[in-house]
Amino acid sequence: MNRVRWAAPALLAALLLLAAMFAGRAPVAAQSATPTPAAEEEAAAEGAAAADEAAAAEEPADASAAEVVATDAVTDTVTSAYVSLDLAAGFPLDPFLVSVNGGGSVDASQFGEGCTGFVNEAPTVSLNWEGETDFVEAFFYSASDPVMVVQTPAGDYLCSDDANEMLLDPVIEMAQPANGRYNIWVGSYTPEQLIPGLLVLTTRSEINLGTFDLASLVQRTPIPEDVLEPEEVAPRRAEIAAGRATAATMAEAAAVLSNEDIIDGVKQNVTAEGSVPAFELPADDVFCAGFIGEEPDFSFDLEAEGDRLRVYFEAQADSTLVVQLPDGTYLCNDDAVTGDNLNPLVEIPAPSSGRYNVFVGRLQLDEPITGELFVVESSTQMPADLDPSTEQE
């Protein structure tokens, strides 16, 4: 009886333990079962999103900035320049000058730090460079405040505003320039400003922005603003020849000057109102400026030879002077002292005997010029000063 009572509770406990074990294994089996289709789609979507995030993390933060740095991208997208040049090391036209207008509305700071001012979208000049040299210097010669940007073949940008505090023009030197294309922008410090000037390219160390002077490159006497058309020139030559022929027959009208006369000096009132271009005279190695008459304004016969003869004209407006010598050659002058005295002077060393024809010219055709003509034997006498700044218009 006691043994039965003990066995029953033991059997009941064993059954309860087995039930608990089977109940604990059921959740584990469910977790390790094959995923449902919905679960597979959700997992795939999460994986794709993670891949996109990883790819985005590898891209540059600013795609446009990357294009500016990339040489090929910049070179291919730059708009064609207004002027294209092909220069090689040792080019004979050194310095090379290009007349351009600087300015624009595009902010030059987009090229990089230190770039200021405003430029056009298209480069002002595109330079295709070839060969080896120590340097190429580019500067802009103007009377304003321009800026300059140069893009090298490598895609780098070089910028300049003022050469120094007193010199507002820009200058950029490219040491040992590589072969390839250089894009050059000439701009202005303020937007939409138009700055005319000269872009200068040089490999010569003695040519620089501070001392650059056009007058040292092109030396010539002033040329009249009113120039006749080509078809008018030939008839004018005939008029000059006719005038000389007329003067040759006017011996009675010519003054006869002795040594005493020229020592004391001879004065003659003259009005210049001719319209024949003096540069058409057959003067060897001499440029004759102004407009003269068909006939001489004053003729004289010199009786004897002297040491030195001076012919000059004094007036209140810019005039010119032409003297025909007895041998038929011409001497011409515009200003007695270039830049300081606009009155003309012709000096004749060791003058010979014979006929001298004197023409007084004017630079403008709108008004005649009246003044006094002097003939004197002297090596020092000068016409009265006619300062360019005080010339009467």
mmCIF file of C-alpha atoms in Angstrom:
data_model
loop_
_atom_site.group_PDB
_atom_site.id
_atom_site.type_symbol
_atom_site.label_atom_id
_atom_site.label_comp_id
_atom_site.label_asym_id
_atom_site.label_seq_id
_atom_site.Cartn_x
_atom_site.Cartn_y
_atom_site.Cartn_z
ATOM 1 C CA MET A 1 0.000 0.000 0.000
ATOM 2 C CA ASN A 2 2.749 2.407 0.854
ATOM 3 C CA ARG A 3 4.756 1.377 -2.238
ATOM 4 C CA VAL A 4 1.787 2.195 -4.553
ATOM 5 C CA ARG A 5 1.330 5.625 -3.016
ATOM 6 C CA TRP A 6 4.981 6.455 -3.663
ATOM 7 C CA ALA A 7 5.021 5.197 -7.282
ATOM 8 C CA ALA A 8 2.023 7.305 -8.330
ATOM 9 C CA PRO A 9 3.517 10.655 -7.365
ATOM 10 C CA ALA A 10 6.830 9.668 -9.020
ATOM 11 C CA LEU A 11 5.115 8.795 -12.315
ATOM 12 C CA LEU A 12 3.207 12.059 -12.291
ATOM 13 C CA ALA A 13 6.437 14.033 -11.794
ATOM 14 C CA ALA A 14 8.119 12.233 -14.692
ATOM 15 C CA LEU A 15 5.244 13.065 -17.048
ATOM 16 C CA LEU A 16 5.337 16.730 -16.067
ATOM 17 C CA LEU A 17 9.136 16.879 -16.698
ATOM 18 C CA LEU A 18 8.792 15.388 -20.216
ATOM 19 C CA ALA A 19 6.012 17.854 -21.085
ATOM 20 C CA ALA A 20 8.171 20.766 -19.981
ATOM 21 C CA MET A 21 11.098 19.569 -22.119
ATOM 22 C CA PHE A 22 8.957 19.261 -25.295
ATOM 23 C CA ALA A 23 7.399 22.657 -24.632
ATOM 24 C CA GLY A 24 10.891 24.324 -24.338
ATOM 25 C CA ARG A 25 12.168 22.889 -27.686
ATOM 26 C CA ALA A 26 9.212 24.108 -29.794
ATOM 27 C CA PRO A 27 10.248 27.915 -29.938
ATOM 28 C CA VAL A 28 13.848 27.035 -30.911
ATOM 29 C CA ALA A 29 12.676 25.061 -33.918
ATOM 30 C CA ALA A 30 10.500 27.976 -35.125
ATOM 31 C CA GLN A 31 13.385 30.469 -35.059
ATOM 32 C CA SER A 32 15.669 28.259 -37.161
ATOM 33 C CA ALA A 33 13.054 27.450 -39.793
ATOM 34 C CA THR A 34 13.387 28.570 -43.542
ATOM 35 C CA PRO A 35 12.486 32.346 -43.948
ATOM 36 C CA THR A 36 9.204 33.266 -45.543
ATOM 37 C CA PRO A 37 9.173 35.183 -48.967
ATOM 38 C CA ALA A 38 8.229 38.443 -47.224
ATOM 39 C CA ALA A 39 11.246 38.162 -44.968
ATOM 40 C CA GLU A 40 13.554 37.609 -47.972
ATOM 41 C CA GLU A 41 12.292 40.780 -49.751
ATOM 42 C CA GLU A 42 12.784 42.898 -46.636
ATOM 43 C CA ALA A 43 16.341 41.658 -46.187
ATOM 44 C CA ALA A 44 17.198 42.366 -49.849
ATOM 45 C CA ALA A 45 15.888 45.939 -49.589
ATOM 46 C CA GLU A 46 17.946 46.592 -46.482
ATOM 47 C CA GLY A 47 21.097 45.281 -48.226
ATOM 48 C CA ALA A 48 20.587 47.504 -51.299
ATOM 49 C CA ALA A 49 20.140 50.599 -49.141
ATOM 50 C CA ALA A 50 23.358 49.840 -47.297
ATOM 51 C CA ALA A 51 25.234 49.437 -50.612
ATOM 52 C CA ASP A 52 23.950 52.817 -51.890
ATOM 53 C CA GLU A 53 25.082 54.527 -48.702
ATOM 54 C CA ALA A 54 28.567 53.030 -49.043
ATOM 55 C CA ALA A 55 28.877 54.168 -52.687
ATOM 56 C CA ALA A 56 27.716 57.675 -51.841
ATOM 57 C CA ALA A 57 30.321 57.918 -49.105
ATOM 58 C CA GLU A 58 33.078 57.344 -51.725
ATOM 59 C CA GLU A 59 31.955 60.283 -54.032
ATOM 60 C CA PRO A 60 33.344 63.900 -53.612
ATOM 61 C CA ALA A 61 31.226 66.207 -51.528
ATOM 62 C CA ASP A 62 31.223 68.822 -54.396
ATOM 63 C CA ALA A 63 31.088 67.351 -57.892
ATOM 64 C CA SER A 64 31.483 70.730 -59.597
ATOM 65 C CA ALA A 65 34.679 71.449 -57.664
ATOM 66 C CA ALA A 66 36.073 68.159 -58.882
ATOM 67 C CA GLU A 67 35.511 69.276 -62.508
ATOM 68 C CA VAL A 68 37.477 72.464 -61.919
ATOM 69 C CA VAL A 69 40.446 70.472 -60.659
ATOM 70 C CA ALA A 70 40.327 67.859 -63.432
ATOM 71 C CA THR A 71 42.479 69.070 -66.315
ATOM 72 C CA ASP A 72 40.624 67.316 -69.134
ATOM 73 C CA ALA A 73 37.206 68.357 -67.858
ATOM 74 C CA VAL A 74 38.190 72.029 -67.668
ATOM 75 C CA THR A 75 39.961 72.140 -71.012
ATOM 76 C CA ASP A 76 37.104 70.468 -72.844
ATOM 77 C CA THR A 77 34.394 72.701 -71.387
ATOM 78 C CA VAL A 78 36.126 76.114 -71.762
ATOM 79 C CA THR A 79 34.423 78.325 -74.347
ATOM 80 C CA SER A 80 36.491 79.232 -77.406
ATOM 81 C CA ALA A 81 38.677 82.292 -76.895
ATOM 82 C CA TYR A 82 38.182 85.577 -78.714
ATOM 83 C CA VAL A 83 41.769 85.408 -80.016
ATOM 84 C CA SER A 84 43.888 82.280 -80.620
ATOM 85 C CA LEU A 85 47.678 82.383 -80.917
ATOM 86 C CA ASP A 86 50.352 79.851 -81.849
ATOM 87 C CA LEU A 87 53.767 80.777 -80.459
ATOM 88 C CA ALA A 88 56.974 78.778 -80.173
ATOM 89 C CA ALA A 89 60.101 79.401 -78.125
ATOM 90 C CA GLY A 90 62.281 82.011 -79.788
ATOM 91 C CA PHE A 91 59.372 83.670 -81.607
ATOM 92 C CA PRO A 92 60.744 86.699 -83.505
ATOM 93 C CA LEU A 93 57.952 89.144 -82.618
ATOM 94 C CA ASP A 94 58.994 89.406 -78.977
ATOM 95 C CA PRO A 95 57.266 91.143 -77.274
ATOM 96 C CA PHE A 96 54.021 90.006 -78.883
ATOM 97 C CA LEU A 97 51.199 92.528 -78.458
ATOM 98 C CA VAL A 98 47.467 91.818 -78.614
ATOM 99 C CA SER A 99 44.961 94.669 -78.453
ATOM 100 C CA VAL A 100 41.979 93.519 -76.355
ATOM 101 C CA ASN A 101 39.239 94.815 -74.084
ATOM 102 C CA GLY A 102 39.212 93.479 -70.529
ATOM 103 C CA GLY A 103 36.134 93.085 -68.365
ATOM 104 C CA GLY A 104 33.139 90.840 -67.782
ATOM 105 C CA SER A 105 30.478 89.727 -65.330
ATOM 106 C CA VAL A 106 31.762 86.300 -64.191
ATOM 107 C CA ASP A 107 33.249 86.344 -60.686
ATOM 108 C CA ALA A 108 36.904 85.329 -61.039
ATOM 109 C CA SER A 109 36.983 83.966 -57.485
ATOM 110 C CA GLN A 110 35.480 80.749 -58.853
ATOM 111 C CA PHE A 111 38.914 79.892 -60.240
ATOM 112 C CA GLY A 112 40.417 79.712 -56.763
ATOM 113 C CA GLU A 113 41.623 81.631 -53.740
ATOM 114 C CA GLY A 114 43.387 84.861 -54.581
ATOM 115 C CA CYS A 115 41.502 85.385 -57.851
ATOM 116 C CA THR A 116 39.626 88.683 -57.836
ATOM 117 C CA GLY A 117 37.621 90.798 -60.242
ATOM 118 C CA PHE A 118 35.290 89.856 -63.055
ATOM 119 C CA VAL A 119 35.961 88.230 -66.431
ATOM 120 C CA ASN A 120 34.059 86.980 -69.455
ATOM 121 C CA GLU A 121 32.968 83.373 -69.684
ATOM 122 C CA ALA A 122 35.185 82.857 -72.731
ATOM 123 C CA PRO A 123 38.953 83.388 -72.442
ATOM 124 C CA THR A 124 40.228 86.613 -73.922
ATOM 125 C CA VAL A 125 43.217 84.905 -75.555
ATOM 126 C CA SER A 126 44.116 81.257 -76.053
ATOM 127 C CA LEU A 127 47.861 80.629 -76.431
ATOM 128 C CA ASN A 128 49.142 77.370 -77.904
ATOM 129 C CA TRP A 129 52.739 77.185 -76.699
ATOM 130 C CA GLU A 130 55.520 74.958 -78.002
ATOM 131 C CA GLY A 131 59.199 74.726 -77.124
ATOM 132 C CA GLU A 132 61.497 75.335 -74.168
ATOM 133 C CA THR A 133 62.308 78.673 -72.552
ATOM 134 C CA ASP A 134 63.155 79.929 -69.075
ATOM 135 C CA PHE A 135 59.894 81.837 -68.719
ATOM 136 C CA VAL A 136 56.985 83.488 -70.482
ATOM 137 C CA GLU A 137 55.665 86.670 -68.906
ATOM 138 C CA ALA A 138 52.181 87.964 -69.580
ATOM 139 C CA PHE A 139 51.044 91.420 -68.523
ATOM 140 C CA PHE A 140 48.239 93.795 -69.439
ATOM 141 C CA TYR A 141 49.137 97.396 -70.252
ATOM 142 C CA SER A 142 46.277 99.810 -69.583
ATOM 143 C CA ALA A 143 45.227 103.041 -67.918
ATOM 144 C CA SER A 144 42.767 101.424 -65.501
ATOM 145 C CA ASP A 145 42.584 98.622 -62.896
ATOM 146 C CA PRO A 146 42.368 95.275 -64.727
ATOM 147 C CA VAL A 147 42.826 91.695 -63.471
ATOM 148 C CA MET A 148 44.177 88.593 -65.189
ATOM 149 C CA VAL A 149 43.678 84.822 -64.920
ATOM 150 C CA VAL A 150 45.791 82.191 -66.712
ATOM 151 C CA GLN A 151 44.848 78.524 -66.959
ATOM 152 C CA THR A 152 47.875 76.303 -67.617
ATOM 153 C CA PRO A 153 47.811 73.087 -69.680
ATOM 154 C CA ALA A 154 47.809 71.172 -66.367
ATOM 155 C CA GLY A 155 44.533 72.835 -65.363
ATOM 156 C CA ASP A 156 46.039 75.092 -62.690
ATOM 157 C CA TYR A 157 44.933 78.708 -62.403
ATOM 158 C CA LEU A 158 47.297 81.656 -61.938
ATOM 159 C CA CYS A 159 45.765 84.984 -60.951
ATOM 160 C CA SER A 160 47.014 88.562 -60.664
ATOM 161 C CA ASP A 161 45.411 91.871 -59.763
ATOM 162 C CA ASP A 162 48.008 94.591 -59.129
ATOM 163 C CA ALA A 163 51.726 94.352 -59.881
ATOM 164 C CA ASN A 164 52.285 96.516 -56.796
ATOM 165 C CA GLU A 165 50.541 99.206 -54.791
ATOM 166 C CA MET A 166 51.292 101.877 -57.382
ATOM 167 C CA LEU A 167 51.007 99.765 -60.545
ATOM 168 C CA LEU A 168 47.436 98.498 -60.926
ATOM 169 C CA ASP A 169 48.050 96.403 -64.054
ATOM 170 C CA PRO A 170 48.423 92.607 -63.602
ATOM 171 C CA VAL A 171 51.487 90.522 -64.452
ATOM 172 C CA ILE A 172 51.946 86.720 -64.413
ATOM 173 C CA GLU A 173 55.223 84.891 -65.039
ATOM 174 C CA MET A 174 55.170 81.227 -66.085
ATOM 175 C CA ALA A 175 58.542 79.627 -65.364
ATOM 176 C CA GLN A 176 59.668 76.928 -67.815
ATOM 177 C CA PRO A 177 56.231 76.752 -69.450
ATOM 178 C CA ALA A 178 55.020 73.341 -70.551
ATOM 179 C CA ASN A 179 53.818 72.737 -74.079
ATOM 180 C CA GLY A 180 50.085 73.076 -74.519
ATOM 181 C CA ARG A 181 47.232 75.525 -74.345
ATOM 182 C CA TYR A 182 47.140 78.494 -71.991
ATOM 183 C CA ASN A 183 43.771 80.214 -71.588
ATOM 184 C CA ILE A 184 44.084 83.869 -70.575
ATOM 185 C CA TRP A 185 41.261 85.984 -69.182
ATOM 186 C CA VAL A 186 41.656 89.771 -68.907
ATOM 187 C CA GLY A 187 39.042 91.207 -66.585
ATOM 188 C CA SER A 188 38.161 94.224 -64.510
ATOM 189 C CA TYR A 189 38.094 94.832 -60.783
ATOM 190 C CA THR A 190 34.423 95.844 -60.969
ATOM 191 C CA PRO A 191 31.747 93.985 -62.984
ATOM 192 C CA GLU A 192 30.650 95.044 -66.467
ATOM 193 C CA GLN A 193 33.598 97.426 -66.858
ATOM 194 C CA LEU A 194 35.312 97.755 -70.249
ATOM 195 C CA ILE A 195 39.102 98.233 -70.090
ATOM 196 C CA PRO A 196 40.983 98.656 -73.385
ATOM 197 C CA GLY A 197 44.667 97.854 -73.411
ATOM 198 C CA LEU A 198 47.461 95.645 -74.696
ATOM 199 C CA LEU A 199 48.140 92.072 -73.612
ATOM 200 C CA VAL A 200 51.914 91.628 -73.816
ATOM 201 C CA LEU A 201 53.642 88.234 -74.062
ATOM 202 C CA THR A 202 57.424 88.171 -73.786
ATOM 203 C CA THR A 203 60.413 85.978 -72.967
ATOM 204 C CA ARG A 204 62.811 88.930 -72.719
ATOM 205 C CA SER A 205 63.931 89.952 -69.244
ATOM 206 C CA GLU A 206 64.423 93.601 -70.252
ATOM 207 C CA ILE A 207 60.726 93.899 -71.174
ATOM 208 C CA ASN A 208 58.614 94.386 -68.070
ATOM 209 C CA LEU A 209 55.372 96.028 -67.050
ATOM 210 C CA GLY A 210 56.963 98.851 -65.086
ATOM 211 C CA THR A 211 59.174 100.173 -67.887
ATOM 212 C CA PHE A 212 57.127 99.124 -70.922
ATOM 213 C CA ASP A 213 56.864 102.018 -73.390
ATOM 214 C CA LEU A 214 55.202 101.822 -76.782
ATOM 215 C CA ALA A 215 57.214 104.792 -78.017
ATOM 216 C CA SER A 216 60.412 102.770 -77.670
ATOM 217 C CA LEU A 217 58.995 100.028 -79.911
ATOM 218 C CA VAL A 218 57.435 102.202 -82.619
ATOM 219 C CA GLN A 219 59.290 105.423 -83.343
ATOM 220 C CA ARG A 220 57.712 107.748 -85.870
ATOM 221 C CA THR A 221 56.824 111.361 -86.367
ATOM 222 C CA PRO A 222 53.158 112.364 -86.056
ATOM 223 C CA ILE A 223 50.977 111.650 -89.081
ATOM 224 C CA PRO A 224 48.078 113.936 -90.050
ATOM 225 C CA GLU A 225 44.672 112.679 -88.964
ATOM 226 C CA ASP A 226 43.086 113.705 -92.283
ATOM 227 C CA VAL A 227 44.560 111.278 -94.792
ATOM 228 C CA LEU A 228 43.436 111.291 -98.407
ATOM 229 C CA GLU A 229 41.910 108.205 -99.997
ATOM 230 C CA PRO A 230 44.267 106.199 -102.269
ATOM 231 C CA GLU A 231 42.511 107.346 -105.448
ATOM 232 C CA GLU A 232 43.218 110.969 -104.491
ATOM 233 C CA VAL A 233 46.962 110.532 -104.042
ATOM 234 C CA ALA A 234 48.068 110.266 -107.680
ATOM 235 C CA PRO A 235 46.403 113.550 -108.757
ATOM 236 C CA ARG A 236 48.009 115.250 -105.758
ATOM 237 C CA ARG A 237 51.448 114.154 -106.935
ATOM 238 C CA ALA A 238 50.770 115.885 -110.226
ATOM 239 C CA GLU A 239 49.749 119.029 -108.346
ATOM 240 C CA ILE A 240 53.027 119.045 -106.415
ATOM 241 C CA ALA A 241 55.006 118.630 -109.627
ATOM 242 C CA ALA A 242 53.025 121.453 -111.248
ATOM 243 C CA GLY A 243 53.672 123.655 -108.245
ATOM 244 C CA ARG A 244 57.411 123.065 -108.466
ATOM 245 C CA ALA A 245 57.338 123.889 -112.166
ATOM 246 C CA THR A 246 55.456 127.102 -111.460
ATOM 247 C CA ALA A 247 57.960 128.061 -108.763
ATOM 248 C CA ALA A 248 60.821 127.531 -111.200
ATOM 249 C CA THR A 249 59.387 130.163 -113.522
ATOM 250 C CA MET A 250 58.847 132.688 -110.727
ATOM 251 C CA ALA A 251 62.409 133.932 -110.492
ATOM 252 C CA GLU A 252 61.229 137.509 -110.268
ATOM 253 C CA ALA A 253 59.152 136.659 -107.184
ATOM 254 C CA ALA A 254 61.992 134.937 -105.340
ATOM 255 C CA ALA A 255 64.018 136.879 -102.817
ATOM 256 C CA VAL A 256 67.740 137.098 -103.380
ATOM 257 C CA LEU A 257 69.565 136.715 -100.080
ATOM 258 C CA SER A 258 73.163 137.710 -99.549
ATOM 259 C CA ASN A 259 75.387 136.622 -96.692
ATOM 260 C CA GLU A 260 74.589 139.863 -94.914
ATOM 261 C CA ASP A 261 70.874 139.182 -95.245
ATOM 262 C CA ILE A 262 70.976 135.732 -93.710
ATOM 263 C CA ILE A 263 73.334 136.837 -90.951
ATOM 264 C CA ASP A 264 70.839 139.484 -89.884
ATOM 265 C CA GLY A 265 67.939 137.146 -90.525
ATOM 266 C CA VAL A 266 64.982 137.413 -92.888
ATOM 267 C CA LYS A 267 61.358 137.352 -91.706
ATOM 268 C CA GLN A 268 58.310 136.655 -93.876
ATOM 269 C CA ASN A 269 54.604 136.491 -92.958
ATOM 270 C CA VAL A 270 53.070 133.222 -94.158
ATOM 271 C CA THR A 271 49.608 131.646 -94.009
ATOM 272 C CA ALA A 272 49.534 127.855 -94.329
ATOM 273 C CA GLU A 273 46.318 126.726 -96.029
ATOM 274 C CA GLY A 274 47.417 123.968 -98.394
ATOM 275 C CA SER A 275 45.749 120.577 -98.852
ATOM 276 C CA VAL A 276 48.487 118.554 -100.560
ATOM 277 C CA PRO A 277 49.826 115.731 -98.323
ATOM 278 C CA ALA A 278 53.509 116.403 -97.708
ATOM 279 C CA PHE A 279 54.252 112.721 -97.204
ATOM 280 C CA GLU A 280 53.861 112.284 -100.979
ATOM 281 C CA LEU A 281 57.028 114.276 -101.612
ATOM 282 C CA PRO A 282 59.925 112.161 -102.938
ATOM 283 C CA ALA A 283 61.998 112.648 -99.802
ATOM 284 C CA ASP A 284 64.538 109.890 -99.181
ATOM 285 C CA ASP A 285 64.775 108.626 -95.585
ATOM 286 C CA VAL A 286 62.638 111.563 -94.414
ATOM 287 C CA PHE A 287 58.976 111.618 -93.453
ATOM 288 C CA CYS A 288 57.260 114.900 -94.289
ATOM 289 C CA ALA A 289 54.127 115.575 -92.252
ATOM 290 C CA GLY A 290 51.221 117.937 -92.748
ATOM 291 C CA PHE A 291 49.397 119.449 -95.703
ATOM 292 C CA ILE A 292 51.208 121.996 -97.851
ATOM 293 C CA GLY A 293 50.375 124.226 -100.794
ATOM 294 C CA GLU A 294 50.939 123.381 -104.443
ATOM 295 C CA GLU A 295 53.399 126.280 -104.647
ATOM 296 C CA PRO A 296 56.085 127.302 -102.145
ATOM 297 C CA ASP A 297 55.115 129.799 -99.481
ATOM 298 C CA PHE A 298 58.522 131.437 -99.771
ATOM 299 C CA SER A 299 61.406 131.049 -102.231
ATOM 300 C CA PHE A 300 64.844 132.578 -102.060
ATOM 301 C CA ASP A 301 68.100 132.427 -103.959
ATOM 302 C CA LEU A 302 71.207 132.152 -101.830
ATOM 303 C CA GLU A 303 74.114 133.952 -103.465
ATOM 304 C CA ALA A 304 76.989 132.452 -101.525
ATOM 305 C CA GLU A 305 77.671 129.475 -99.325
ATOM 306 C CA GLY A 306 77.471 129.841 -95.579
ATOM 307 C CA ASP A 307 78.331 127.830 -92.492
ATOM 308 C CA ARG A 308 74.872 126.817 -91.325
ATOM 309 C CA LEU A 309 71.376 127.937 -92.255
ATOM 310 C CA ARG A 310 68.223 127.622 -90.166
ATOM 311 C CA VAL A 311 64.661 127.975 -91.443
ATOM 312 C CA TYR A 312 61.870 127.982 -88.853
ATOM 313 C CA PHE A 313 58.238 129.003 -88.424
ATOM 314 C CA GLU A 314 56.492 130.572 -85.426
ATOM 315 C CA ALA A 315 52.717 130.330 -84.951
ATOM 316 C CA GLN A 316 50.086 129.590 -82.323
ATOM 317 C CA ALA A 317 49.092 126.204 -83.783
ATOM 318 C CA ASP A 318 50.965 123.015 -84.606
ATOM 319 C CA SER A 319 52.572 123.413 -88.038
ATOM 320 C CA THR A 320 55.149 121.649 -90.222
ATOM 321 C CA LEU A 321 57.970 122.750 -92.487
ATOM 322 C CA VAL A 322 59.364 121.478 -95.808
ATOM 323 C CA VAL A 323 62.455 122.950 -97.493
ATOM 324 C CA GLN A 324 63.498 121.967 -101.022
ATOM 325 C CA LEU A 325 67.250 122.381 -101.537
ATOM 326 C CA PRO A 326 68.920 123.535 -104.776
ATOM 327 C CA ASP A 327 69.736 119.918 -105.686
ATOM 328 C CA GLY A 328 66.040 118.990 -105.512
ATOM 329 C CA THR A 329 66.153 117.058 -102.236
ATOM 330 C CA TYR A 330 63.870 117.804 -99.287
ATOM 331 C CA LEU A 331 64.341 118.436 -95.586
ATOM 332 C CA CYS A 332 61.304 118.238 -93.309
ATOM 333 C CA ASN A 333 60.418 118.881 -89.674
ATOM 334 C CA ASP A 334 57.349 118.878 -87.472
ATOM 335 C CA ASP A 335 58.531 119.936 -84.004
ATOM 336 C CA ALA A 336 61.729 121.828 -83.188
ATOM 337 C CA VAL A 337 61.871 119.919 -79.885
ATOM 338 C CA THR A 338 59.778 116.774 -79.824
ATOM 339 C CA GLY A 339 57.208 116.957 -77.058
ATOM 340 C CA ASP A 340 58.248 120.471 -75.961
ATOM 341 C CA ASN A 341 58.116 122.891 -78.900
ATOM 342 C CA LEU A 342 55.565 122.345 -81.669
ATOM 343 C CA ASN A 343 56.997 125.082 -83.904
ATOM 344 C CA PRO A 344 59.056 123.489 -86.713
ATOM 345 C CA LEU A 345 62.721 124.067 -87.581
ATOM 346 C CA VAL A 346 64.845 122.847 -90.500
ATOM 347 C CA GLU A 347 68.628 123.101 -90.203
ATOM 348 C CA ILE A 348 70.754 123.102 -93.360
ATOM 349 C CA PRO A 349 74.448 122.385 -92.699
ATOM 350 C CA ALA A 350 76.874 123.992 -95.177
ATOM 351 C CA PRO A 351 74.176 125.410 -97.469
ATOM 352 C CA SER A 352 75.091 125.769 -101.138
ATOM 353 C CA SER A 353 74.202 128.562 -103.519
ATOM 354 C CA GLY A 354 70.967 128.249 -105.428
ATOM 355 C CA ARG A 355 67.174 128.232 -105.129
ATOM 356 C CA TYR A 356 65.459 127.225 -101.881
ATOM 357 C CA ASN A 357 61.692 126.591 -101.821
ATOM 358 C CA VAL A 358 59.956 126.657 -98.433
ATOM 359 C CA PHE A 359 56.527 125.111 -97.736
ATOM 360 C CA VAL A 360 54.691 125.643 -94.437
ATOM 361 C CA GLY A 361 52.230 122.877 -93.615
ATOM 362 C CA ARG A 362 49.309 122.344 -91.269
ATOM 363 C CA LEU A 363 48.163 119.132 -89.581
ATOM 364 C CA GLN A 364 44.427 119.852 -89.725
ATOM 365 C CA LEU A 365 42.513 120.872 -92.819
ATOM 366 C CA ASP A 366 39.759 122.768 -91.038
ATOM 367 C CA GLU A 367 41.661 126.028 -90.328
ATOM 368 C CA PRO A 368 44.622 127.904 -91.869
ATOM 369 C CA ILE A 369 47.665 128.758 -89.756
ATOM 370 C CA THR A 370 49.227 132.222 -89.880
ATOM 371 C CA GLY A 371 52.685 132.982 -88.529
ATOM 372 C CA GLU A 372 56.180 134.231 -89.288
ATOM 373 C CA LEU A 373 58.838 132.400 -91.292
ATOM 374 C CA PHE A 374 62.501 133.039 -90.452
ATOM 375 C CA VAL A 375 65.680 132.377 -92.459
ATOM 376 C CA VAL A 376 68.917 132.990 -90.585
ATOM 377 C CA GLU A 377 72.540 131.871 -90.530
ATOM 378 C CA SER A 378 72.845 130.343 -87.065
ATOM 379 C CA SER A 379 73.489 127.111 -85.217
ATOM 380 C CA THR A 380 71.653 128.090 -82.040
ATOM 381 C CA GLN A 381 68.664 130.271 -82.908
ATOM 382 C CA MET A 382 65.336 128.560 -82.172
ATOM 383 C CA PRO A 383 61.675 129.349 -82.824
ATOM 384 C CA ALA A 384 59.585 130.629 -79.934
ATOM 385 C CA ASP A 385 58.300 127.834 -77.707
ATOM 386 C CA LEU A 386 54.872 126.430 -78.517
ATOM 387 C CA ASP A 387 54.085 124.113 -75.626
ATOM 388 C CA PRO A 388 51.740 121.241 -76.559
ATOM 389 C CA SER A 389 49.721 121.877 -73.385
ATOM 390 C CA THR A 390 49.117 125.549 -74.220
ATOM 391 C CA GLU A 391 48.524 125.225 -77.957
ATOM 392 C CA GLN A 392 45.529 127.248 -79.088
ATOM 393 C CA GLU A 393 42.898 125.163 -80.825
#
